[in-house]
Tab-separated table of C-alpha atoms in Angstrom:
chain	number	residue	atom	x	y	z
A	1	UNK	CA	22.257	12.967	28.483
A	2	UNK	CA	24.289	16.115	29.206
A	3	UNK	CA	25.199	17.022	25.656
A	4	UNK	CA	25.162	15.775	22.073
A	5	UNK	CA	27.338	16.486	19.057
A	6	UNK	CA	24.541	15.448	16.706
A	7	UNK	CA	22.116	17.805	14.997
A	8	UNK	CA	19.056	17.020	12.900
A	9	UNK	CA	20.480	19.124	10.095
A	10	UNK	CA	23.282	16.582	9.767
A	11	UNK	CA	20.662	14.373	8.117
A	12	UNK	CA	20.111	17.072	5.523
A	13	UNK	CA	23.726	17.300	4.372
A	14	UNK	CA	24.107	13.525	4.221
A	15	UNK	CA	26.775	13.263	6.904
A	16	UNK	CA	24.697	11.140	9.273
A	17	UNK	CA	22.145	8.366	9.482
A	18	UNK	CA	20.200	7.971	12.707
A	19	UNK	CA	18.479	4.868	14.043
A	20	UNK	CA	16.044	5.037	16.967
A	21	UNK	CA	15.191	1.572	18.229
A	22	UNK	CA	12.841	0.738	21.089
A	23	UNK	CA	12.068	-2.856	22.110
A	24	UNK	CA	8.326	-3.540	22.205
A	25	UNK	CA	8.360	-3.894	25.996
A	26	UNK	CA	9.835	-0.385	26.343
A	27	UNK	CA	7.409	1.342	23.996
A	28	UNK	CA	4.953	2.227	26.740
A	29	UNK	CA	7.595	3.806	28.979
A	30	UNK	CA	9.585	5.628	26.298
A	31	UNK	CA	6.999	6.383	23.618
A	32	UNK	CA	6.780	10.040	24.687
A	33	UNK	CA	10.538	10.402	24.263
A	34	UNK	CA	10.366	8.849	20.809
A	35	UNK	CA	7.408	11.048	19.867
A	36	UNK	CA	9.384	14.108	20.940
A	37	UNK	CA	12.368	13.163	18.788
A	38	UNK	CA	10.258	12.488	15.696
A	39	UNK	CA	8.334	15.745	16.087
A	40	UNK	CA	11.563	17.661	16.678
A	41	UNK	CA	13.171	16.097	13.608
A	42	UNK	CA	10.266	17.107	11.364
A	43	UNK	CA	10.209	20.664	12.718
A	44	UNK	CA	13.976	21.155	12.500
A	45	UNK	CA	14.377	19.645	9.038
A	46	UNK	CA	11.453	21.691	7.737
A	47	UNK	CA	13.400	24.830	8.655
A	48	UNK	CA	16.726	23.600	7.283
A	49	UNK	CA	17.390	24.677	3.676
A	50	UNK	CA	17.683	21.910	1.116
A	51	UNK	CA	20.504	21.940	-1.396
A	52	UNK	CA	19.462	21.980	-5.034
A	53	UNK	CA	19.332	18.439	-6.379
A	54	UNK	CA	19.900	16.869	-2.958
A	55	UNK	CA	17.846	13.768	-2.144
A	56	UNK	CA	15.101	14.140	0.472
A	57	UNK	CA	15.657	13.051	4.053
A	58	UNK	CA	13.889	9.743	4.632
A	59	UNK	CA	11.931	9.278	7.858
A	60	UNK	CA	11.243	5.544	8.073
A	61	UNK	CA	8.803	4.945	10.932
A	62	UNK	CA	8.059	1.306	11.660
A	63	UNK	CA	4.975	0.605	13.795
A	64	UNK	CA	3.904	4.176	13.041
A	65	UNK	CA	0.595	3.888	14.896
A	66	UNK	CA	2.377	3.011	18.154
A	67	UNK	CA	3.672	6.591	18.287
A	68	UNK	CA	0.141	7.925	18.541
A	69	UNK	CA	-1.037	11.148	16.960
A	70	UNK	CA	1.848	13.437	15.964
A	71	UNK	CA	0.538	16.855	14.975
A	72	UNK	CA	3.807	18.039	13.330
A	73	UNK	CA	3.827	14.946	11.124
A	74	UNK	CA	0.146	15.366	10.230
A	75	UNK	CA	0.610	19.049	9.377
A	76	UNK	CA	3.632	18.279	7.223
A	77	UNK	CA	2.069	15.237	5.502
A	78	UNK	CA	0.944	17.244	2.495
A	79	UNK	CA	4.112	19.342	2.380
A	80	UNK	CA	6.796	16.673	2.712
A	81	UNK	CA	8.021	16.928	-0.887
A	82	UNK	CA	8.323	20.702	-0.711
A	83	UNK	CA	10.177	20.451	2.597
A	84	UNK	CA	12.706	17.962	1.283
A	85	UNK	CA	11.344	15.186	3.502
A	86	UNK	CA	10.097	11.723	2.647
A	87	UNK	CA	7.835	9.986	5.160
A	88	UNK	CA	7.660	6.199	5.060
A	89	UNK	CA	5.263	5.017	7.795
A	90	UNK	CA	4.609	1.308	8.230
A	91	UNK	CA	1.251	0.104	9.568
A	92	UNK	CA	-0.439	-3.229	10.110
A	93	UNK	CA	-3.849	-2.113	8.840
A	94	UNK	CA	-6.067	0.907	8.245
A	95	UNK	CA	-7.679	0.569	11.665
A	96	UNK	CA	-4.364	1.508	13.296
A	97	UNK	CA	-4.102	4.687	11.250
A	98	UNK	CA	-7.703	5.644	11.958
A	99	UNK	CA	-7.327	4.972	15.685
A	100	UNK	CA	-4.370	7.361	15.877
A	101	UNK	CA	-5.550	10.105	13.505
A	102	UNK	CA	-9.322	9.745	13.322
A	103	UNK	CA	-10.897	11.695	10.469
A	104	UNK	CA	-7.450	12.959	9.437
A	105	UNK	CA	-6.234	9.444	8.599
A	106	UNK	CA	-7.026	9.743	4.842
A	107	UNK	CA	-4.589	12.688	4.661
A	108	UNK	CA	-1.647	10.305	4.667
A	109	UNK	CA	-3.097	8.117	1.908
A	110	UNK	CA	-4.157	11.075	-0.234
A	111	UNK	CA	-0.704	12.677	-0.130
A	112	UNK	CA	1.347	9.508	-0.524
A	113	UNK	CA	3.548	9.249	-3.599
A	114	UNK	CA	3.414	5.467	-3.243
A	115	UNK	CA	1.332	3.091	-1.142
A	116	UNK	CA	2.643	-0.443	-0.647
A	117	UNK	CA	0.117	-3.057	0.446
A	118	UNK	CA	0.945	-6.620	1.370
A	119	UNK	CA	-1.672	-9.304	1.927
A	120	UNK	CA	-4.211	-7.678	4.292
A	121	UNK	CA	-5.116	-9.696	7.357
A	122	UNK	CA	-8.411	-7.899	7.965
A	123	UNK	CA	-11.499	-7.426	5.826
A	124	UNK	CA	-11.607	-3.626	6.169
A	125	UNK	CA	-8.165	-3.119	4.645
A	126	UNK	CA	-8.823	-5.776	1.993
A	127	UNK	CA	-12.097	-4.077	1.021
A	128	UNK	CA	-10.396	-0.676	0.849
A	129	UNK	CA	-7.704	-2.113	-1.416
A	130	UNK	CA	-10.288	-3.746	-3.681
A	131	UNK	CA	-12.282	-0.522	-4.024
A	132	UNK	CA	-9.155	1.551	-4.589
A	133	UNK	CA	-8.009	-0.726	-7.405
A	134	UNK	CA	-11.394	-0.441	-9.107
A	135	UNK	CA	-12.854	-2.666	-11.791
A	136	UNK	CA	-11.512	-4.322	-14.893
A	137	UNK	CA	-13.446	-5.276	-18.031
A	138	UNK	CA	-13.419	-9.011	-18.616
A	139	UNK	CA	-14.621	-10.944	-21.626
A	140	UNK	CA	-16.371	-14.264	-21.337
A	141	UNK	CA	-18.165	-16.574	-23.739
A	142	UNK	CA	-21.313	-18.616	-23.355
A	143	UNK	CA	-22.264	-21.636	-25.421
A	144	UNK	CA	-25.794	-22.632	-26.293
A	145	UNK	CA	-27.165	-25.827	-27.763
A	146	UNK	CA	-30.712	-26.874	-28.479
A	147	UNK	CA	-32.871	-29.441	-30.184
A	148	UNK	CA	-36.155	-28.629	-31.851
A	149	UNK	CA	-38.831	-30.735	-33.504
A	150	UNK	CA	-42.153	-29.729	-35.042
A	151	UNK	CA	-45.342	-30.267	-33.123
A	152	UNK	CA	-47.481	-33.288	-33.895
A	153	UNK	CA	-46.560	-36.792	-35.032
A	154	UNK	CA	-44.033	-37.549	-37.739
A	155	UNK	CA	-42.849	-40.949	-38.852
A	156	UNK	CA	-39.450	-42.057	-37.529
A	157	UNK	CA	-36.620	-40.925	-39.777
A	158	UNK	CA	-38.577	-38.183	-41.434
A	159	UNK	CA	-35.896	-35.596	-40.530
A	160	UNK	CA	-38.167	-33.288	-38.630
A	161	UNK	CA	-35.684	-32.818	-35.715
A	162	UNK	CA	-33.005	-30.086	-35.857
A	163	UNK	CA	-30.052	-29.318	-33.576
A	164	UNK	CA	-28.632	-25.815	-33.133
A	165	UNK	CA	-25.423	-24.679	-31.444
A	166	UNK	CA	-23.914	-21.240	-30.892
A	167	UNK	CA	-21.535	-19.121	-28.830
A	168	UNK	CA	-21.849	-15.549	-27.640
A	169	UNK	CA	-19.204	-13.177	-26.283
A	170	UNK	CA	-20.005	-10.823	-23.408
A	171	UNK	CA	-18.197	-7.992	-21.584
A	172	UNK	CA	-18.619	-7.446	-17.858
A	173	UNK	CA	-17.056	-5.398	-15.064
A	174	UNK	CA	-15.172	-7.272	-12.367
A	175	UNK	CA	-13.084	-6.020	-9.420
A	176	UNK	CA	-9.423	-6.049	-10.335
A	177	UNK	CA	-8.851	-7.752	-7.001
A	178	UNK	CA	-11.683	-8.896	-4.766
A	179	UNK	CA	-11.287	-8.603	-0.979
A	180	UNK	CA	-10.864	-12.356	-0.549
A	181	UNK	CA	-8.271	-12.453	-3.341
A	182	UNK	CA	-6.393	-9.611	-1.643
A	183	UNK	CA	-6.277	-11.547	1.618
A	184	UNK	CA	-4.900	-14.568	-0.242
A	185	UNK	CA	-1.963	-12.732	-1.808
A	186	UNK	CA	1.263	-14.715	-1.302
A	187	UNK	CA	3.752	-13.409	1.292
A	188	UNK	CA	6.250	-12.360	-1.384
A	189	UNK	CA	3.728	-10.179	-3.286
A	190	UNK	CA	2.710	-6.561	-2.804
A	191	UNK	CA	0.374	-4.141	-4.560
A	192	UNK	CA	1.773	-0.710	-5.432
A	193	UNK	CA	-0.596	2.248	-5.724
A	194	UNK	CA	0.826	5.291	-7.526
A	195	UNK	CA	-1.013	8.562	-8.204
A	196	UNK	CA	-1.870	8.972	-11.872
A	197	UNK	CA	-0.550	5.540	-12.804
A	198	UNK	CA	-1.938	2.048	-13.065
A	199	UNK	CA	-1.512	-0.150	-9.983
A	200	UNK	CA	1.227	-2.740	-10.078
A	201	UNK	CA	1.606	-6.204	-8.607
A	202	UNK	CA	5.236	-6.517	-7.542
A	203	UNK	CA	7.522	-8.844	-5.636
A	204	UNK	CA	8.969	-7.882	-2.279
A	205	UNK	CA	12.723	-7.451	-2.194
A	206	UNK	CA	14.165	-9.066	0.906
A	207	UNK	CA	17.483	-7.298	1.389
A	208	UNK	CA	18.906	-10.028	3.624
A	209	UNK	CA	18.330	-12.655	0.919
A	210	UNK	CA	19.032	-10.682	-2.262
A	211	UNK	CA	22.634	-11.099	-3.530
A	212	UNK	CA	22.897	-7.411	-4.431
A	213	UNK	CA	22.000	-6.160	-0.955
A	214	UNK	CA	22.994	-9.020	1.331
A	215	UNK	CA	25.314	-7.845	4.091
A	216	UNK	CA	24.756	-4.112	3.599
A	217	UNK	CA	22.734	-3.608	6.820
A	218	UNK	CA	25.678	-5.054	8.758
A	219	UNK	CA	28.011	-2.420	7.413
């Protein structure tokens, strides 16, 4: 490529949208090139001034872990909002994030404004989701019944036998979603984790099937 009339700052003023697509069989050969572009975009946009009231620039990174460790992205993870950037990485599981970023992996989760979790396919991610959601207080009732009779011998029909019945209500803590329940979530469901707010169970919006958005990706 001898020259380009495109600049990363064009994303800031809303005059451009850029798509970088690599087939899976080319990822090994061209991953360094893609890593360079992503790192350059973060660095350049961090220096570009943001207009007051302008929406942030969205960096949607599918198969985020395949890019490997990106230091500029890690350093900017906690500063994205202040830089006018919005990072939306997509991963298969927590193991991918940990393999790429090691002990720094929790940085992305801790600084996320929203975490979307579909049905986990592995126990580690399902257990993390269950622990993150915490416990709920559930109420349950127990019923008791008993028969009593005095000791010794009484003539038949003397009325010495008594029957008692009762119910009791109890409160107990239960995981809001157990790991096995998380792994059994239906394909159309997702759990949304938001800082300072209660978690939400939501439906996935499939743009290609929704009447409001159908056809938009094709122009």
